[in-house]
Amino acid sequence: MAFFQTPPELGNTFDDDRMLRSYLARKLPGDARAPIERELREAGAISGGPLYRRSLVEGRDEPKLVPWDAWGHRVDRIELSPLWREAQKIAAERGVVGAAYERKFGEWSRVLQFSLVYVLEPSWHVYSCPLAMTDGAARTLVASGNAALVERALPRLTSRDPEKAWTSGQWMTERTGGSDVAISETIARPDGDKFRLYGTKWFSSATTSQMALTLARPEGNPPGGSGLALFYLEVADNNVFVNRLKDKLGTRMVPTAELTLDGTLAVPVMGLRDGIKHISPMLTTTRTWNAVCAAAGMHRALTLAADYAKKRVQFGSALAEKPLHVDTLGWCVAETWGAFLLAYRAVELIGKEEARTLTEEDASLLRLLVPIAKLTTGKQGVAVASEALEAFGGAGYIEDTGLPRMLRDAQVLPIWEGTTNVLSLDVLRVLARGGSLEPLAREIARCAASTKDASLRGAMETATRALEHAGQWILAHAGDKSTVEQGARRFALTLGRATELALLCEHAQWALDHEKDARFAAAARTLARTVIDQIQDVPFEDARALLD
Ligand SMILES: Cc1cc2nc3c(=O)[nH]c(=O)nc-3n(C[C@H](O)[C@H](O)[C@H](O)COP(=O)(O)OP(=O)(O)OC[C@H]3O[C@@H](n4cnc5c(N)ncnc54)[C@H](O)[C@@H]3O)c2cc1C
C-alpha cells in the first residue's frame, strides 16, 4: 500500500505556453517583443508559482458579508479573501488594467494588457471579474467625453499604486432581468444638479469597488431602453445597502451581491436618455475579457491534464502513452488554440481602435467579432474544463485538488455579460444594422491566402465552406424572422468556429515557415474534424413538441 500519486504541477505559465509565445513572436514588432515578454515572464512566474499554490490552499476562503458592527450600526462590510487582497495588489502594480491606457506599446498595448490577464487569471480565483468591469468603466467614461468624470475616475481606475487604485462595478441586472435590461425598475429623482437612485440591483459582482456605472430611469422618462440613463456613482457612504451575497455554483471568491439603492447620489454620464447605448463600450470590453479568460481557463485545465497524463500510470503505462487519452487531450488543445486566436483577434482590433489605426473594414469586423468570440469561447470553456476534469478521473471531482473549481468557474462564462442566445441575437442585430458577413468573409479569405501548405488545405476549405453556408442560409431566410431567430445560435457558432479554424490555419502556416513547428497544423486539422458548420433547418414544431 505504498503508492501515492504525484499531483500535476505548473511551471512558468508564460514560458510553458506554446500558443501565446508563438503568437507574440508572429505579431509583435521587434522593439516591443522583448519588453512585453519580460513582463509576461514575470507574471508567469507568479501565476505558476506562489499564486497557484495559494489558490490551492485558500480555495475555500470565501468572502463574508458583515452587515452590522458590534454596536448595531449597519455597515454592510464585505471581507475579501486574502488571495483576492493579494490579487488587488498584483493587478495594480502589474498594470493589468493600466497597461492598456498607458499605451507604451501603441496599438500593441492591448495585447500586453490582455496577455497579463491571460497569464494571471487562472491563478487568482476570478479576480478578472472586477478588473474587467474596471477596464469597461474606464473605456465607457473616455468614450462619453464627460471631462469631469474622466478627470476624477480615470487616474484611479488605471493606477499602478495599489493604495490609490479603484475598481468599478457594472450594475445592470435587476430582478426583472439581465438580458432585457430595458424593463429595469430603478428610478432616478433629481436632487440639485445630481440624482438620487432608488431600486434593487440583483447581481453586483464588484461590490467592494469604489464606484459603479449603472442604469436608472429618470422620473418622467418613457418606458423601454431609450428612457434609461447611464449614471456614475461612488459607493462609500452613499445609501448602498447589501442585502446578501449570492450563494453561487462557481466564482465563489467573487463577492456577488444583491443591493438596494435607497437615495444613492449619482451623476448622469451622458445625458438623460439612451443609457443602454451609452454603456456599450463597457460590454465590448467585458465580453472581450470573457473570451480571453475562457481561453486562459481552457489552457490551464489542459496544462494540468497534460502534465498529469505523463505521471499517471494505468494498465502498464502513462496515460500520455494511451492513444485514446492522447486523442481526447488533442481535441482540448485544438479547441483551446482556436479560442485563443479568436479572442486575441478582437484584442488586436481594440488595440488598433484605441491607437486610432483601425480601418473602417476592421471596425466592422470588430463589431461582429466581439459577440461571436464571447459566445463561442464561453461554450468551449465549459466543454474543455469538463473534459479536463474527466482526464483526472476521480481526482478531478475532489475539491482539495483544486480541479473542480475550474469547471464551476467556467460555467459562468456563457452566462454573464450576455448568454449564448442573447449574444447570437446580438450578431443578428449587427447584421440588421447595416452590417454584413463581408468582414468575416474578408478575414477568412485573408487567412486562406496565406495558408499554402498542402496539409492545411482541407482544414482551410472547411472554414471557407462553413462561412459560405452560413451566408447562404441567412440570405435564403432573409424574410423569415422566426426561422432566422430560431437558428441564430447555430449560425453564430458556425461563424465563430469557422473564424477560429481559419485563424488557426493562418497561424499554423506561419509556425511551419518560421518555427518549423508542425503542432499548430495538427491542431488546425483536429479542429477541422469537429463540427464547424452547425447550420441546420430544424422544424420549429419539433422543438415545440418536445417542450409541450
Ligand atoms: C456570477 C454572476 C455574476 C454576475 N455579475 C453581474 C454584475 O456584476 N452586474 C450585472 O449587471 N449583472 C451580473 N450578472 C448577471 C448576468 O449578467 C445575467 O444573469 C445574465 O445577463 C442573464 O440574465 P438573466 O439572469 O436575467 O437571464 P434571462 O435573461 O432570464 O435568461 C434566461 C435564459 O433565456 C435565454 N434568453 C433570454 N432572452 C432570450 C431571447 N430573446 N431569445 C432566446 N433566448 C433568450 C437566455 O439565453 C437564458 O438561457 C451576474 C451573473 C452571474 C451568474
PDB file of N, CA, C and O and ligand atoms in Angstrom, residues 133 170-173 177-179 203-205 248 251 256 412 415-419 421-422 425, ligand 1:
ATOM      1  N   MET A 133     -14.662  44.880 -15.332  1.00  0.00           N
ATOM      2  CA  MET A 133     -15.618  45.983 -15.231  1.00  0.00           C
ATOM      3  C   MET A 133     -14.900  47.308 -15.027  1.00  0.00           C
ATOM      4  O   MET A 133     -15.371  48.355 -15.476  1.00  0.00           O
ATOM      5  N   GLN A 170     -20.458  47.223 -12.354  1.00  0.00           N
ATOM      6  CA  GLN A 170     -21.347  47.463 -13.500  1.00  0.00           C
ATOM      7  C   GLN A 170     -22.689  46.903 -13.060  1.00  0.00           C
ATOM      8  O   GLN A 170     -22.881  45.707 -13.017  1.00  0.00           O
ATOM      9  N   TRP A 171     -23.591  47.799 -12.636  1.00  0.00           N
ATOM     10  CA  TRP A 171     -24.850  47.335 -12.052  1.00  0.00           C
ATOM     11  C   TRP A 171     -25.961  47.491 -13.082  1.00  0.00           C
ATOM     12  O   TRP A 171     -26.578  48.549 -13.188  1.00  0.00           O
ATOM     13  N   MET A 172     -26.182  46.450 -13.808  1.00  0.00           N
ATOM     14  CA  MET A 172     -27.233  46.487 -14.825  1.00  0.00           C
ATOM     15  C   MET A 172     -28.393  45.561 -14.456  1.00  0.00           C
ATOM     16  O   MET A 172     -29.551  45.945 -14.507  1.00  0.00           O
ATOM     17  N   THR A 173     -28.053  44.318 -14.109  1.00  0.00           N
ATOM     18  CA  THR A 173     -29.093  43.308 -13.917  1.00  0.00           C
ATOM     19  C   THR A 173     -29.970  43.629 -12.700  1.00  0.00           C
ATOM     20  O   THR A 173     -29.459  43.924 -11.624  1.00  0.00           O
ATOM     21  N   GLY A 177     -34.477  41.297 -14.941  1.00  0.00           N
ATOM     22  CA  GLY A 177     -33.681  40.588 -15.942  1.00  0.00           C
ATOM     23  C   GLY A 177     -32.344  41.223 -16.243  1.00  0.00           C
ATOM     24  O   GLY A 177     -32.162  42.436 -16.056  1.00  0.00           O
ATOM     25  N   GLY A 178     -31.446  40.374 -16.715  1.00  0.00           N
ATOM     26  CA  GLY A 178     -30.120  40.842 -17.109  1.00  0.00           C
ATOM     27  C   GLY A 178     -29.994  40.940 -18.618  1.00  0.00           C
ATOM     28  O   GLY A 178     -29.172  41.696 -19.140  1.00  0.00           O
ATOM     29  N   SER A 179     -30.825  40.157 -19.337  1.00  0.00           N
ATOM     30  CA  SER A 179     -30.793  40.255 -20.799  1.00  0.00           C
ATOM     31  C   SER A 179     -31.663  41.427 -21.236  1.00  0.00           C
ATOM     32  O   SER A 179     -31.240  42.282 -22.014  1.00  0.00           O
ATOM     33  N   PHE A 203     -27.587  41.552  -9.280  1.00  0.00           N
ATOM     34  CA  PHE A 203     -26.256  40.922  -9.366  1.00  0.00           C
ATOM     35  C   PHE A 203     -25.218  42.034  -9.397  1.00  0.00           C
ATOM     36  O   PHE A 203     -25.126  42.745 -10.390  1.00  0.00           O
ATOM     37  N   SER A 204     -24.456  42.160  -8.345  1.00  0.00           N
ATOM     38  CA  SER A 204     -23.358  43.128  -8.384  1.00  0.00           C
ATOM     39  C   SER A 204     -22.091  42.392  -7.977  1.00  0.00           C
ATOM     40  O   SER A 204     -21.921  42.017  -6.825  1.00  0.00           O
ATOM     41  N   SER A 205     -21.225  42.173  -8.977  1.00  0.00           N
ATOM     42  CA  SER A 205     -20.083  41.298  -8.717  1.00  0.00           C
ATOM     43  C   SER A 205     -18.880  42.016  -8.151  1.00  0.00           C
ATOM     44  O   SER A 205     -17.971  41.389  -7.652  1.00  0.00           O
ATOM     45  N   LYS A 248     -23.300  30.937  -4.914  1.00  0.00           N
ATOM     46  CA  LYS A 248     -23.145  30.597  -6.335  1.00  0.00           C
ATOM     47  C   LYS A 248     -22.517  29.226  -6.575  1.00  0.00           C
ATOM     48  O   LYS A 248     -21.773  28.730  -5.748  1.00  0.00           O
ATOM     49  N   THR A 251     -17.239  30.779  -9.182  1.00  0.00           N
ATOM     50  CA  THR A 251     -16.749  32.148  -8.916  1.00  0.00           C
ATOM     51  C   THR A 251     -17.002  32.514  -7.451  1.00  0.00           C
ATOM     52  O   THR A 251     -17.417  33.629  -7.148  1.00  0.00           O
ATOM     53  N   THR A 256     -20.385  38.496  -5.143  1.00  0.00           N
ATOM     54  CA  THR A 256     -21.542  38.964  -5.924  1.00  0.00           C
ATOM     55  C   THR A 256     -22.713  39.193  -4.970  1.00  0.00           C
ATOM     56  O   THR A 256     -23.100  38.285  -4.235  1.00  0.00           O
ATOM     57  N   VAL A 412     -19.745  29.999 -15.678  1.00  0.00           N
ATOM     58  CA  VAL A 412     -20.291  31.356 -15.709  1.00  0.00           C
ATOM     59  C   VAL A 412     -20.000  32.040 -17.052  1.00  0.00           C
ATOM     60  O   VAL A 412     -20.670  32.996 -17.432  1.00  0.00           O
ATOM     61  N   ILE A 415     -22.768  32.664 -19.338  1.00  0.00           N
ATOM     62  CA  ILE A 415     -23.956  33.287 -18.735  1.00  0.00           C
ATOM     63  C   ILE A 415     -23.783  34.796 -18.577  1.00  0.00           C
ATOM     64  O   ILE A 415     -24.553  35.577 -19.142  1.00  0.00           O
ATOM     65  N   TRP A 416     -22.754  35.200 -17.806  1.00  0.00           N
ATOM     66  CA  TRP A 416     -22.688  36.647 -17.542  1.00  0.00           C
ATOM     67  C   TRP A 416     -22.171  37.384 -18.780  1.00  0.00           C
ATOM     68  O   TRP A 416     -21.642  36.784 -19.702  1.00  0.00           O
ATOM     69  N   GLU A 417     -22.427  38.670 -18.795  1.00  0.00           N
ATOM     70  CA  GLU A 417     -22.076  39.532 -19.943  1.00  0.00           C
ATOM     71  C   GLU A 417     -22.822  39.123 -21.211  1.00  0.00           C
ATOM     72  O   GLU A 417     -22.366  39.380 -22.319  1.00  0.00           O
ATOM     73  N   GLY A 418     -23.960  38.481 -21.042  1.00  0.00           N
ATOM     74  CA  GLY A 418     -24.774  38.085 -22.200  1.00  0.00           C
ATOM     75  C   GLY A 418     -24.689  36.589 -22.429  1.00  0.00           C
ATOM     76  O   GLY A 418     -23.599  36.057 -22.636  1.00  0.00           O
ATOM     77  N   THR A 419     -25.845  35.926 -22.389  1.00  0.00           N
ATOM     78  CA  THR A 419     -25.861  34.476 -22.598  1.00  0.00           C
ATOM     79  C   THR A 419     -25.621  34.160 -24.080  1.00  0.00           C
ATOM     80  O   THR A 419     -25.653  35.057 -24.931  1.00  0.00           O
ATOM     81  N   ASN A 421     -27.540  32.654 -26.246  1.00  0.00           N
ATOM     82  CA  ASN A 421     -28.670  33.033 -27.111  1.00  0.00           C
ATOM     83  C   ASN A 421     -28.736  34.543 -27.314  1.00  0.00           C
ATOM     84  O   ASN A 421     -28.945  35.026 -28.430  1.00  0.00           O
ATOM     85  N   VAL A 422     -28.566  35.266 -26.221  1.00  0.00           N
ATOM     86  CA  VAL A 422     -28.692  36.723 -26.314  1.00  0.00           C
ATOM     87  C   VAL A 422     -27.603  37.295 -27.224  1.00  0.00           C
ATOM     88  O   VAL A 422     -27.857  38.180 -28.045  1.00  0.00           O
ATOM     89  N   LEU A 425     -28.386  36.635 -30.861  1.00  0.00           N
ATOM     90  CA  LEU A 425     -29.328  37.629 -31.386  1.00  0.00           C
ATOM     91  C   LEU A 425     -28.618  38.962 -31.621  1.00  0.00           C
ATOM     92  O   LEU A 425     -28.959  39.704 -32.551  1.00  0.00           O
TER      93      LEU A 425
HETATM   94  C1  LIG B   1     -21.823  35.010 -11.062  1.00  0.00           C
HETATM   95  C2  LIG B   1     -22.594  36.095 -11.735  1.00  0.00           C
HETATM   96  C3  LIG B   1     -22.201  37.404 -11.594  1.00  0.00           C
HETATM   97  C4  LIG B   1     -22.899  38.427 -12.199  1.00  0.00           C
HETATM   98  N1  LIG B   1     -22.469  39.724 -12.040  1.00  0.00           N
HETATM   99  C5  LIG B   1     -23.173  40.731 -12.580  1.00  0.00           C
HETATM  100  C6  LIG B   1     -22.783  42.102 -12.391  1.00  0.00           C
HETATM  101  O1  LIG B   1     -21.774  42.397 -11.758  1.00  0.00           O
HETATM  102  N2  LIG B   1     -23.543  43.076 -12.934  1.00  0.00           N
HETATM  103  C7  LIG B   1     -24.652  42.793 -13.655  1.00  0.00           C
HETATM  104  O2  LIG B   1     -25.290  43.721 -14.137  1.00  0.00           O
HETATM  105  N3  LIG B   1     -25.058  41.513 -13.865  1.00  0.00           N
HETATM  106  C8  LIG B   1     -24.345  40.484 -13.345  1.00  0.00           C
HETATM  107  N4  LIG B   1     -24.746  39.177 -13.546  1.00  0.00           N
HETATM  108  C9  LIG B   1     -25.997  38.919 -14.216  1.00  0.00           C
HETATM  109  C10 LIG B   1     -25.846  38.359 -15.613  1.00  0.00           C
HETATM  110  O3  LIG B   1     -25.311  39.305 -16.488  1.00  0.00           O
HETATM  111  C11 LIG B   1     -27.239  37.880 -16.044  1.00  0.00           C
HETATM  112  O4  LIG B   1     -27.606  36.811 -15.193  1.00  0.00           O
HETATM  113  C12 LIG B   1     -27.258  37.445 -17.488  1.00  0.00           C
HETATM  114  O5  LIG B   1     -27.090  38.542 -18.329  1.00  0.00           O
HETATM  115  C13 LIG B   1     -28.570  36.724 -17.842  1.00  0.00           C
HETATM  116  O6  LIG B   1     -29.676  37.455 -17.458  1.00  0.00           O
HETATM  117  P1  LIG B   1     -30.844  36.768 -16.620  1.00  0.00           P
HETATM  118  O7  LIG B   1     -30.221  36.144 -15.407  1.00  0.00           O
HETATM  119  O8  LIG B   1     -31.908  37.756 -16.396  1.00  0.00           O
HETATM  120  O9  LIG B   1     -31.359  35.584 -17.529  1.00  0.00           O
HETATM  121  P2  LIG B   1     -32.560  35.624 -18.573  1.00  0.00           P
HETATM  122  O10 LIG B   1     -32.451  36.813 -19.431  1.00  0.00           O
HETATM  123  O11 LIG B   1     -33.823  35.404 -17.848  1.00  0.00           O
HETATM  124  O12 LIG B   1     -32.214  34.359 -19.459  1.00  0.00           O
HETATM  125  C14 LIG B   1     -32.704  33.041 -19.211  1.00  0.00           C
HETATM  126  C15 LIG B   1     -32.465  32.199 -20.459  1.00  0.00           C
HETATM  127  O13 LIG B   1     -33.252  32.717 -21.510  1.00  0.00           O
HETATM  128  C16 LIG B   1     -32.458  32.925 -22.659  1.00  0.00           C
HETATM  129  N5  LIG B   1     -32.982  34.089 -23.350  1.00  0.00           N
HETATM  130  C17 LIG B   1     -33.205  35.325 -22.871  1.00  0.00           C
HETATM  131  N6  LIG B   1     -33.709  36.114 -23.820  1.00  0.00           N
HETATM  132  C18 LIG B   1     -33.822  35.357 -24.925  1.00  0.00           C
HETATM  133  C19 LIG B   1     -34.322  35.598 -26.239  1.00  0.00           C
HETATM  134  N7  LIG B   1     -34.768  36.789 -26.617  1.00  0.00           N
HETATM  135  N8  LIG B   1     -34.291  34.561 -27.133  1.00  0.00           N
HETATM  136  C20 LIG B   1     -33.808  33.357 -26.784  1.00  0.00           C
HETATM  137  N9  LIG B   1     -33.344  33.079 -25.566  1.00  0.00           N
HETATM  138  C21 LIG B   1     -33.357  34.065 -24.639  1.00  0.00           C
HETATM  139  C22 LIG B   1     -31.051  33.137 -22.139  1.00  0.00           C
HETATM  140  O14 LIG B   1     -30.104  32.780 -23.133  1.00  0.00           O
HETATM  141  C23 LIG B   1     -31.026  32.192 -20.955  1.00  0.00           C
HETATM  142  O15 LIG B   1     -30.691  30.911 -21.403  1.00  0.00           O
HETATM  143  C24 LIG B   1     -24.037  38.131 -12.970  1.00  0.00           C
HETATM  144  C25 LIG B   1     -24.439  36.796 -13.120  1.00  0.00           C
HETATM  145  C26 LIG B   1     -23.738  35.797 -12.524  1.00  0.00           C
HETATM  146  C27 LIG B   1     -24.196  34.373 -12.684  1.00  0.00           C
END
